[in-house]
Amino acid sequence: MEQLKEATEKKGYYGQFGGRYIPETLMNELNHIEATYNELKDDPEFQEELHTLLRDYANRPSLLYFAKNMTEDLGGAQIYLKREDLNHTGAHKINNVLGQALLAKHMGKTRFIAETGAGQHGVATATVAALMGMECEIFMGKEDTERQKLNVYRMELLGAKVHAVTSGSMVLKDAVNATMQEWVSRVDDTFYILGSTVGPYPFPKLVHDFQSVISQETKRQLAEQAHQLPDMVVACVGGGSNAIGSFANFIDDESVKLVGVEAAGKGVNTDQHAATLEKGSTGIFHGMKSMFLQNHDGQIDQVYSISAGLDYPGIGPEHADLQDRGRAQYVGITDDEAVSAFEYIAQQEGIVAAIESCHALAYVRKIAPTMAKDKIIVCTVSGRGDKDVAAIAKYRGVEIDD
Amino acid sequence: MTKLNEAFKNHKALIPFVVAGDPDFEGTVSNVIALAEAGADVVELGIPFSDPVADGPVIQAGYLRAFDQGVTVERIFQMVTAIREQTQVPLVFLTYINIPFKYGYEAFCERFEQLNISGLVIPDLPYESRDELAPIAEKHGIALVPLITLTSGARIPMIAKAATGFIYMVSSMGVTGTRDSFTKALGETVTEIRRYTDVPIAIGFGIHTPEQAHELSQISDGVIVGSAMVDIVGKDGQNAPKELLLYTKALLTAIDQPVEV
């Protein structure tokens, strides 16, 4: 118990998770990022600059939309959708990129690097790099560059250089490895804009803070529209950035149930899934102590999901802690269920949602009918699904020339 | 327990690195014996990790060859038992923190002690996180070898003062791999480290020619040669022991040659 208490109070940890486990080359830089952020986060000028960009450039606040058709069809809890898909660049990723990019600018950096899975974070980073006149290089698993060709071209169009990563399983995990390697070799002028709430401290905190605008708005918007707190907040988790943003301002409201939805791929009892919190164990990787899908020896598993954005063998340390202390619950949704939700939400509400977000929507589809009609679920639609249309068509056996 | 600092006495040390399980288990045993025979002062063995972010393509390829042979931590420990039947050359292991973490720090260090393994280098365990492992390693007489880099700056005193075994001075930015030149800042960093500790300083990352080994051994207590060794294993496979022996001898001759005045 003593040990546990000590770990809880350790800087940069969430309970027993978090910390900094990265090459010495980057340690001074991490300290510098942390110190600069601590100075800036309470600086009204910095906050005003960020707020203005979020409002005038990213199109915030995003809408909180009552999904009337879906609610009636499912016949249970009232369903509200937090429309992060309506942000500039089409996903929640822009919130964090604007924050980290401003921080990088204040540190005098001139070059951004980033990993990307589905391409949404890469697109957001390339976009903000164009806006701020920064050099930009994006690392993306080769398999993902093929699954998400449209986003690769978008990034290039925005002036970024896209590296197709050919090591390992050539997906998100490998893109993070490659970006870290690039950062170790060139740290002076370069800022690693990490897209998820993972990595060494303070990255999980930066992403938490910059994404928490989602739940800050939700809380206010729902109070205006329904005069109450939600009963449940649902969001998909890969590394966990939109989920942590969706949960952040409700963590202290014990009545609000928090549910993160992981990719169960072809089923959690197969070897083709990315259900880290359901099936993983504690480990240390990508700079953090957290939960990982790994073998007996500590070798990290190659994971699978139809969604390039959820295809990650780890999870942010704060999520691991939220599960550990029973504050949030994490469930799996399979490829089939997600694809079915992709079609369902399109037909019910006229919204083409990202396949990542459709994991969360698929869970809402299951749980809403079991809840009373006076209950409220808020589900975050983390991104729009244009990027997925061709892949879903293929999944259904329809060939589209993309 | 073989003390690492003995290896640096009266002589600039050469520390070759090969991957455990590369090209296969018997091959690694032969490689280590060849390196010891050639006169290597310490042999560093890499335990393969699925996602080696501090390593370049050459060493990553070595890890992949080892995985193809079905390498596991347990199998590596059995291999060390076979090595120990033939040589008592000081051994240090390089691996990533998840490997000992998953094995259990206590059990891992206990096996090290039983097998007379002297030290452990973990590139993703910086000073701030070492406390979870350092006391356990110390209890078993295992040196937790710290890395210092060209970006360490003001962190040098704290890292140097806590160092045991030797200090792994990283010659350049980036990942492991052969390089053609080193900066002046390297010598200055070594001088800075010396102000805080008597623990030997070995320079690694990028060294591949005898000339480089000579040059860098002049400003330090020893050199670590990794990628060039792993490259030989990759190219020569079962003939690697002979090639490693010749190459190691050439490096040692260069290191020991008198400085021209």
XYZ file of C-alpha atoms in Angstrom:
663
model
C 0.000 0.000 0.000
C 2.803 2.360 0.895
C 4.368 1.702 -2.471
C 1.118 2.364 -4.248
C 0.678 5.650 -2.447
C 4.178 6.687 -3.366
C 3.569 5.865 -7.025
C 0.335 7.856 -6.994
C 2.122 10.939 -5.853
C 5.011 10.560 -8.262
C 5.253 13.339 -10.789
C 3.922 12.528 -14.220
C 2.021 9.452 -13.094
C -1.677 8.602 -13.143
C -1.905 6.106 -10.306
C 0.664 3.481 -11.233
C 0.679 4.494 -14.919
C 2.511 7.137 -16.927
C 6.033 8.391 -16.283
C 8.881 8.903 -18.714
C 10.669 6.011 -20.356
C 12.513 7.418 -23.317
C 16.078 7.849 -24.553
C 18.260 10.279 -22.620
C 18.631 12.383 -25.789
C 15.055 13.628 -25.354
C 14.963 14.195 -21.601
C 16.090 17.824 -21.588
C 13.634 18.562 -24.358
C 10.747 17.018 -22.415
C 11.679 19.073 -19.374
C 11.768 22.156 -21.571
C 8.340 21.385 -23.059
C 6.892 20.817 -19.598
C 8.357 24.031 -18.176
C 7.223 26.112 -21.157
C 3.720 24.662 -20.981
C 3.482 25.300 -17.245
C 4.320 28.935 -17.881
C 1.949 29.310 -20.816
C -1.098 27.419 -19.619
C -2.162 30.124 -17.200
C -1.010 32.967 -19.412
C -4.141 34.846 -20.604
C -2.419 35.876 -23.831
C -1.612 32.265 -24.778
C -5.123 31.124 -23.880
C -6.638 33.950 -25.910
C -4.457 33.079 -28.903
C -5.511 29.412 -28.653
C -9.156 30.260 -28.104
C -9.204 32.545 -31.142
C -7.692 29.839 -33.346
C -10.167 27.262 -32.053
C -13.088 29.596 -32.724
C -12.091 31.309 -35.968
C -10.014 28.602 -37.610
C -11.199 25.245 -36.245
C -14.897 26.197 -36.134
C -15.443 25.680 -32.403
C -17.562 25.204 -30.446
C -18.601 22.022 -32.211
C -22.322 21.282 -32.165
C -24.051 19.120 -29.611
C -26.797 17.569 -31.681
C -29.843 15.699 -30.399
C -30.091 12.578 -32.579
C -33.865 12.395 -32.661
C -34.210 9.645 -35.279
C -31.690 7.399 -33.635
C -33.241 8.003 -30.205
C -36.728 7.127 -31.486
C -35.490 4.123 -33.415
C -33.628 2.664 -30.463
C -36.449 3.509 -28.059
C -34.367 4.061 -24.937
C -32.030 6.762 -23.667
C -31.893 10.143 -25.411
C -28.836 10.311 -27.638
C -26.794 13.451 -28.181
C -23.897 13.528 -30.592
C -20.891 15.749 -29.973
C -20.002 16.673 -33.526
C -16.193 16.808 -33.645
C -16.577 15.719 -37.273
C -17.684 19.287 -38.058
C -14.347 20.766 -37.018
C -12.014 22.113 -39.668
C -10.058 19.118 -41.041
C -12.897 16.830 -40.007
C -11.889 15.430 -36.633
C -11.087 16.253 -33.024
C -7.355 16.048 -33.788
C -7.157 19.748 -34.675
C -7.875 20.779 -31.047
C -4.669 19.238 -29.785
C -2.588 20.169 -32.810
C -3.422 23.866 -32.434
C -2.436 23.724 -28.757
C 0.837 21.889 -29.269
C 1.695 23.948 -32.352
C 1.286 27.190 -30.411
C 3.459 25.763 -27.652
C 6.072 24.781 -30.264
C 5.948 28.275 -31.766
C 6.597 29.779 -28.344
C 9.603 27.469 -27.994
C 11.008 28.804 -31.265
C 10.569 25.558 -33.214
C 10.403 25.665 -37.012
C 9.636 22.062 -37.883
C 6.791 19.708 -36.933
C 6.882 15.940 -37.056
C 3.957 13.653 -36.265
C 2.733 10.093 -36.470
C -0.626 9.287 -37.935
C -2.848 6.226 -38.109
C -6.016 6.995 -40.023
C -4.384 10.158 -41.295
C -6.596 12.574 -39.335
C -3.829 13.677 -36.990
C -1.408 13.937 -39.885
C -3.839 16.073 -41.832
C -4.456 18.312 -38.819
C -0.704 18.701 -38.243
C -0.018 19.411 -41.930
C -2.848 21.952 -41.906
C -1.568 23.871 -38.895
C 1.998 23.685 -40.229
C 0.761 25.357 -43.414
C -1.063 27.970 -41.362
C 1.975 28.766 -39.232
C 4.578 28.450 -41.987
C 6.332 25.460 -40.421
C 8.141 22.599 -42.099
C 6.199 19.368 -41.644
C 6.969 15.655 -41.946
C 4.419 12.941 -41.229
C 5.164 9.294 -40.479
C 2.491 6.796 -41.424
C 2.578 3.001 -41.521
C 2.787 1.778 -45.104
C -0.334 -0.317 -44.652
C -2.211 2.779 -43.459
C -0.976 4.838 -46.413
C -2.726 2.243 -48.562
C -5.895 2.145 -46.455
C -6.058 5.936 -46.383
C -4.723 7.124 -49.738
C -6.950 10.173 -49.767
C -5.489 11.481 -46.524
C -1.936 10.910 -47.791
C -2.674 13.136 -50.750
C -4.342 15.707 -48.517
C -1.212 15.945 -46.385
C 0.995 16.308 -49.436
C -1.349 18.921 -50.825
C -0.902 20.860 -47.577
C 2.848 20.844 -48.106
C 3.854 18.035 -45.766
C 6.282 15.263 -46.576
C 4.721 11.856 -45.861
C 7.019 8.948 -44.957
C 5.556 5.475 -45.435
C 6.955 3.445 -42.538
C 7.935 -0.093 -43.552
C 9.169 -1.477 -40.220
C 7.197 -3.909 -38.055
C 3.542 -4.340 -38.905
C 3.593 -0.995 -40.812
C 0.728 0.577 -38.839
C 0.263 3.229 -36.132
C 2.632 1.677 -33.565
C 5.409 1.613 -36.146
C 4.639 5.186 -37.169
C 5.133 6.267 -33.530
C 8.475 4.383 -33.420
C 9.632 6.100 -36.602
C 8.588 9.553 -35.396
C 10.408 9.040 -32.091
C 13.534 7.957 -33.993
C 13.321 11.042 -36.152
C 12.944 13.219 -33.047
C 15.969 11.615 -31.357
C 18.064 12.432 -34.436
C 16.865 16.036 -34.731
C 15.483 17.649 -31.630
C 16.878 21.208 -31.819
C 14.443 22.767 -34.263
C 11.794 20.041 -34.219
C 8.637 19.543 -32.163
C 6.961 16.159 -32.087
C 3.239 16.889 -32.202
C 1.959 13.698 -30.599
C -1.612 12.965 -31.597
C -2.860 10.800 -28.797
C -2.864 10.903 -25.025
C 0.113 8.548 -24.936
C 3.892 8.798 -24.720
C 6.157 10.197 -22.029
C 4.905 12.861 -19.634
C 3.956 15.671 -20.292
C 2.410 14.491 -23.591
C -0.557 12.706 -21.960
C -1.245 15.908 -20.038
C -0.873 18.185 -23.077
C -3.329 16.086 -25.055
C -5.719 15.842 -22.087
C -5.689 19.612 -21.624
C -6.011 20.528 -25.295
C -8.764 17.960 -25.945
C -10.731 18.778 -22.789
C -12.408 21.584 -24.739
C -14.748 18.809 -25.989
C -16.272 18.022 -22.590
C -16.078 21.635 -21.463
C -18.417 22.537 -24.323
C -20.581 19.426 -23.922
C -21.243 20.235 -20.285
C -22.328 23.778 -21.093
C -24.317 22.821 -24.193
C -26.200 20.026 -22.472
C -26.986 22.280 -19.528
C -28.519 24.734 -22.029
C -30.393 22.099 -24.028
C -31.458 19.591 -21.374
C -30.646 21.341 -18.078
C -28.731 18.387 -16.704
C -25.574 16.314 -16.750
C -25.418 13.357 -19.107
C -25.904 9.914 -17.576
C -23.310 8.402 -19.858
C -20.508 9.638 -22.091
C -19.284 7.298 -24.830
C -16.200 7.713 -27.017
C -13.937 5.431 -29.030
C -10.386 4.761 -27.830
C -7.260 3.922 -29.777
C -4.622 5.798 -27.824
C -7.528 7.642 -26.229
C -7.372 11.328 -27.224
C -10.994 12.054 -28.116
C -12.127 9.901 -25.194
C -10.000 11.749 -22.660
C -11.279 15.044 -24.073
C -14.858 13.780 -23.879
C -14.410 12.519 -20.298
C -12.186 15.237 -18.794
C -14.805 17.622 -17.394
C -17.026 14.774 -16.168
C -14.429 12.732 -14.280
C -15.350 14.462 -11.014
C -19.089 14.055 -11.646
C -19.464 10.571 -10.218
C -23.013 10.182 -11.585
C -21.769 10.344 -15.167
C -20.838 6.915 -16.464
C -17.784 7.022 -18.744
C -17.414 4.392 -21.445
C -14.454 3.996 -23.804
C -14.957 1.762 -26.823
C -12.005 -0.245 -28.082
C -11.570 -1.999 -31.402
C -12.359 -5.697 -30.981
C -11.446 -6.307 -34.643
C -12.471 -9.830 -35.566
C -13.315 -10.587 -31.926
C -11.444 -10.287 -28.609
C -11.038 -14.066 -28.512
C -9.195 -14.099 -31.840
C -5.645 -12.796 -32.267
C -6.916 -9.985 -34.474
C -8.089 -7.128 -32.296
C -6.807 -4.001 -30.540
C -8.698 -4.346 -27.233
C -5.851 -3.204 -24.995
C -7.765 -2.569 -21.783
C -9.832 -5.715 -22.042
C -7.021 -8.082 -22.989
C -3.738 -6.310 -22.223
C -1.330 -6.301 -19.304
C 0.887 -3.692 -17.656
C 4.034 -2.834 -19.531
C 6.379 -0.011 -20.507
C 6.455 1.147 -24.101
C 6.339 4.325 -26.170
C 7.623 6.295 -23.225
C 4.957 5.321 -20.717
C 3.967 2.674 -18.219
C 0.471 1.612 -19.217
C -1.550 -1.316 -20.501
C -0.351 -3.061 -23.651
C -1.150 -6.037 -25.804
C 2.062 -8.027 -25.493
C 3.319 -11.552 -25.147
C 4.693 -13.358 -22.099
C 8.192 -12.005 -22.813
C 7.108 -8.380 -23.123
C 7.253 -8.249 -26.920
C 4.553 -5.902 -28.200
C 1.809 -7.595 -30.234
C 0.877 -6.738 -33.778
C -2.725 -5.694 -33.400
C -5.580 -5.402 -35.818
C -8.657 -3.295 -36.471
C -10.510 -2.259 -39.591
C -9.941 1.241 -38.279
C -6.444 2.605 -38.812
C -7.024 5.077 -35.964
C -7.761 2.434 -33.308
C -5.128 -0.027 -34.488
C -2.790 0.540 -31.516
C -1.437 -1.976 -28.945
C -1.364 0.522 -26.059
C -3.572 3.066 -24.346
C -3.004 6.417 -22.659
C -1.914 6.062 -19.018
C -4.825 8.125 -17.731
C -7.276 5.659 -19.278
C -5.391 2.733 -17.737
C -5.777 4.478 -14.384
C -9.460 5.342 -14.936
C -10.091 1.661 -15.550
C -7.894 0.597 -12.651
C -9.859 2.682 -10.178
C -13.191 1.768 -11.714
C -14.033 5.303 -12.844
C -14.398 4.423 -16.531
C -15.408 1.249 -18.285
C -13.905 -0.005 -21.552
C -15.718 -2.285 -23.950
C -14.940 -3.833 -27.329
C -16.779 -3.447 -30.625
C -15.957 -5.662 -33.606
C -15.315 -4.646 -37.217
C -18.718 -6.008 -38.212
C -20.537 -4.023 -35.533
C -18.635 -0.846 -36.444
C -19.364 -1.192 -40.162
C -23.013 -1.815 -39.389
C -23.074 1.356 -37.260
C -21.389 3.260 -40.113
C -24.375 2.435 -42.310
C -26.899 2.917 -39.509
C -25.867 6.451 -38.563
C -25.697 7.444 -42.242
C -29.236 6.230 -42.852
C -30.777 7.377 -39.548
C -29.193 10.788 -39.174
C -27.583 11.554 -42.519
C -24.143 11.616 -40.923
C -21.186 9.804 -42.474
C -19.044 9.240 -39.388
C -15.449 8.021 -39.204
C -15.130 4.262 -38.757
C -13.324 5.004 -35.461
C -16.335 6.969 -34.168
C -18.645 4.208 -35.411
C -17.190 1.926 -32.746
C -18.610 4.312 -30.133
C -21.898 4.621 -32.021
C -22.171 0.821 -32.233
C -21.943 0.618 -28.452
C -24.619 3.323 -28.098
C -26.812 1.260 -30.402
C -26.477 -1.671 -28.006
C -26.801 0.160 -24.699
C -29.401 2.886 -25.426
C -32.375 0.467 -25.730
C -31.561 -0.935 -22.267
C -31.756 2.519 -20.646
C -34.831 4.517 -19.559
C -36.153 7.273 -21.821
C -35.233 10.020 -19.355
C -31.562 9.040 -19.451
C -29.088 10.918 -21.625
C -26.118 9.520 -23.532
C -23.573 11.818 -25.127
C -21.544 10.085 -27.832
C -18.575 11.808 -29.423
C -18.448 11.605 -33.192
C -14.697 12.083 -33.278
C -14.395 12.474 -37.029
C -16.137 12.398 -40.354
C -16.166 9.291 -42.496
C -15.423 10.510 -46.016
C -11.979 8.921 -45.717
C -13.588 5.542 -44.998
C -16.220 5.341 -47.712
C -14.040 3.492 -50.221
C -12.802 0.978 -47.613
C -16.311 0.287 -46.306
C -17.577 -0.207 -49.849
C -14.795 -2.743 -50.348
C -15.724 -4.444 -47.055
C -19.212 -4.831 -48.473
C -17.852 -6.175 -51.744
C -18.435 -3.010 -53.783
C -15.435 -1.892 -55.833
C -14.990 1.857 -56.090
C -12.240 3.333 -58.191
C -10.572 5.593 -55.634
C 30.519 -11.188 -9.846
C 32.908 -9.903 -12.477
C 33.452 -6.239 -11.866
C 33.175 -4.119 -14.959
C 35.699 -1.500 -13.943
C 38.405 -4.229 -13.922
C 37.944 -4.421 -17.685
C 39.069 -0.821 -18.052
C 42.231 -1.112 -15.930
C 45.543 -0.263 -17.587
C 43.980 -0.429 -21.018
C 41.392 1.233 -23.207
C 38.552 -1.228 -23.374
C 36.875 -2.596 -26.481
C 33.238 -3.632 -26.076
C 31.782 -5.408 -29.090
C 28.007 -5.847 -29.330
C 26.118 -8.724 -30.915
C 22.465 -9.715 -30.802
C 21.499 -12.724 -28.672
C 20.021 -15.371 -30.965
C 21.581 -13.954 -34.145
C 22.102 -15.786 -36.491
C 20.914 -18.557 -34.150
C 21.637 -19.680 -30.571
C 24.691 -21.820 -31.314
C 25.958 -19.052 -33.591
C 25.733 -16.488 -30.800
C 27.666 -18.755 -28.436
C 30.408 -19.127 -31.060
C 30.367 -15.383 -31.755
C 30.836 -14.473 -28.095
C 33.634 -17.001 -27.681
C 35.372 -15.623 -30.781
C 35.072 -12.069 -29.462
C 36.497 -13.130 -26.088
C 39.337 -14.991 -27.769
C 40.178 -11.965 -29.867
C 40.608 -10.026 -26.644
C 37.358 -8.120 -26.209
C 37.334 -6.658 -22.711
C 33.550 -6.861 -22.276
C 30.953 -8.360 -24.604
C 27.605 -6.628 -24.891
C 24.621 -8.743 -25.911
C 21.323 -7.333 -27.135
C 18.075 -8.960 -26.043
C 15.772 -8.441 -29.033
C 12.721 -6.233 -28.562
C 9.805 -5.951 -30.950
C 10.028 -2.149 -31.153
C 13.653 -1.059 -30.676
C 13.296 2.721 -30.997
C 16.940 3.468 -30.160
C 18.311 1.129 -32.796
C 19.007 1.692 -36.468
C 18.304 -0.661 -39.378
C 21.386 -2.903 -38.976
C 20.681 -3.896 -35.363
C 16.926 -4.076 -36.036
C 17.716 -6.627 -38.758
C 19.733 -8.605 -36.192
C 16.742 -8.629 -33.838
C 14.514 -9.870 -36.655
C 16.944 -12.711 -37.438
C 16.852 -13.668 -33.754
C 13.035 -13.581 -33.694
C 13.052 -15.883 -36.721
C 14.981 -18.342 -34.531
C 12.277 -18.133 -31.878
C 14.289 -16.092 -29.397
C 12.858 -15.765 -25.883
C 14.367 -14.374 -22.696
C 14.487 -17.869 -21.195
C 16.269 -19.244 -24.245
C 18.831 -16.438 -24.004
C 19.552 -17.303 -20.378
C 20.131 -20.940 -21.416
C 22.480 -19.659 -24.096
C 24.467 -17.693 -21.515
C 24.829 -20.883 -19.494
C 26.487 -22.439 -22.569
C 28.716 -19.367 -23.001
C 29.749 -19.527 -19.360
C 30.959 -23.099 -19.793
C 33.617 -21.749 -22.162
C 34.474 -18.198 -21.207
C 34.262 -15.873 -18.236
C 34.506 -12.706 -20.368
C 32.515 -9.930 -18.646
C 29.034 -9.701 -20.159
C 26.602 -6.811 -20.217
C 23.155 -6.905 -21.747
C 21.326 -4.228 -23.651
C 17.585 -4.354 -23.777
C 14.472 -2.217 -23.554
C 12.778 -1.702 -20.208
C 9.651 -3.711 -20.990
C 11.682 -6.947 -21.106
C 12.941 -6.882 -17.479
C 9.686 -5.246 -16.347
C 7.613 -8.085 -17.734
C 10.021 -10.752 -16.457
C 9.985 -9.118 -13.031
C 12.934 -6.940 -12.003
C 13.830 -9.158 -9.047
C 13.729 -12.439 -10.981
C 15.562 -10.866 -13.921
C 18.415 -9.552 -11.776
C 18.611 -12.831 -9.893
C 19.175 -14.705 -13.165
C 21.824 -12.151 -14.130
C 23.654 -12.766 -10.876
C 23.474 -16.555 -11.276
C 24.890 -16.285 -14.795
C 27.609 -13.824 -13.818
C 26.272 -11.075 -16.074
C 27.827 -7.825 -14.927
C 25.679 -5.045 -16.271
C 22.533 -3.852 -17.942
C 22.107 -1.031 -20.474
C 18.537 0.180 -21.023
C 18.175 2.973 -23.571
C 14.593 3.793 -22.585
C 15.225 4.049 -18.845
C 16.360 7.616 -18.153
C 17.728 8.785 -14.797
C 14.324 9.895 -13.497
C 12.868 6.416 -13.910
C 15.851 4.326 -12.831
C 14.820 4.106 -9.157
C 12.336 1.343 -9.847
C 15.169 -0.927 -10.988
C 18.456 0.466 -9.616
C 18.172 -0.777 -5.991
C 17.302 -4.287 -7.166
C 20.169 -4.349 -9.654
C 22.554 -3.090 -6.989
C 21.450 -5.780 -4.538
C 22.433 -8.411 -7.095
C 25.697 -6.690 -7.950
C 24.586 -5.679 -11.432
C 25.735 -2.356 -12.819
C 22.932 -0.284 -14.300
C 24.945 1.465 -17.010
C 23.609 4.956 -17.741
C 23.647 6.641 -21.136
C 24.806 10.217 -21.538
C 24.215 12.032 -24.811
C 25.275 15.249 -26.502
C 21.993 16.794 -25.336
C 22.416 15.838 -21.647
C 23.862 19.237 -20.677
C 22.922 20.158 -17.128
C 21.839 16.584 -16.434
C 25.412 15.302 -16.593
C 26.357 15.780 -12.893
C 23.333 13.888 -11.587
C 23.687 11.017 -14.058
C 27.465 10.744 -13.654
C 27.329 10.736 -9.842
C 24.857 7.843 -9.811
C 26.722 5.797 -12.451
C 28.035 2.311 -11.777
C 29.983 -0.064 -14.036
C 30.720 2.348 -16.841
C 29.058 5.263 -18.581
C 27.773 4.720 -22.105
C 28.564 7.956 -23.914
C 26.373 8.211 -27.001
C 28.582 9.690 -29.726
C 25.942 11.258 -31.916
C 22.309 12.152 -32.284
C 19.886 9.561 -33.570
C 19.826 5.794 -33.508
C 22.596 3.187 -33.638
C 24.389 2.755 -36.963
C 27.763 3.421 -38.525
C 28.889 7.031 -38.943
C 31.751 8.779 -40.676
C 32.525 11.623 -38.321
C 32.080 12.801 -34.745
C 31.778 16.306 -33.374
C 34.096 18.260 -31.126
C 31.256 18.423 -28.608
C 31.863 14.755 -27.874
C 35.293 15.387 -26.335
C 33.930 18.316 -24.359
C 31.095 16.208 -22.973
C 33.523 13.474 -21.885
C 35.650 16.111 -20.124
C 32.542 17.403 -18.400
C 31.576 13.898 -17.203
C 35.079 13.394 -15.773
C 34.532 16.295 -13.403
C 31.910 14.269 -11.533
C 32.985 10.633 -11.586
C 35.837 8.133 -11.834
C 33.570 5.537 -13.412
C 35.000 4.567 -16.837
C 33.477 6.210 -19.913
C 32.954 4.165 -23.062
C 31.863 5.791 -26.321
C 29.394 4.054 -28.598
C 27.077 4.632 -31.630
C 28.601 4.846 -35.077
C 32.134 3.512 -34.540
C 33.174 1.121 -37.292
C 36.712 1.760 -38.503
C 39.927 0.962 -36.578
C 40.911 4.628 -37.021
C 37.707 5.799 -35.319
C 38.235 3.266 -32.521
C 41.727 4.641 -31.992
C 40.658 8.285 -32.140
C 37.738 7.897 -29.720
C 39.618 5.671 -27.298
C 42.076 8.549 -26.903
C 39.406 10.758 -25.373
C 37.691 8.028 -23.320
C 38.236 4.759 -21.460
C 36.901 2.529 -24.183
C 34.730 2.130 -27.241
C 31.604 0.135 -28.023
C 31.233 -1.267 -31.532
C 27.745 -2.534 -32.358
C 26.276 -2.136 -35.811
C 29.527 -3.077 -37.569
C 29.623 -6.364 -35.598
C 25.957 -7.114 -36.259
C 26.534 -6.336 -39.924
C 29.256 -9.028 -40.042
C 26.911 -11.542 -38.403
C 24.204 -10.640 -40.916
C 26.524 -11.053 -43.907
C 28.681 -13.963 -42.830
C 26.174 -16.012 -40.814
C 27.869 -19.221 -39.724
C 31.301 -17.899 -40.720
C 30.842 -14.839 -38.534
C 33.022 -16.057 -35.617
C 36.146 -16.018 -37.828
C 35.334 -12.591 -39.262
C 34.437 -11.163 -35.849
C 37.739 -12.411 -34.469
C 39.750 -10.729 -37.235
C 37.801 -7.504 -37.033
C 38.040 -7.349 -33.229
C 41.793 -7.927 -33.370
C 42.151 -5.133 -35.913
C 40.178 -2.771 -33.658
C 42.252 -3.737 -30.614
C 45.510 -3.201 -32.501
C 44.313 0.239 -33.509
C 43.192 1.094 -29.966
C 46.509 -0.007 -28.454
C 48.745 1.661 -31.015
C 50.765 4.528 -29.555
C 49.572 8.050 -30.187
C 51.589 9.828 -32.816
C 53.239 13.005 -31.576
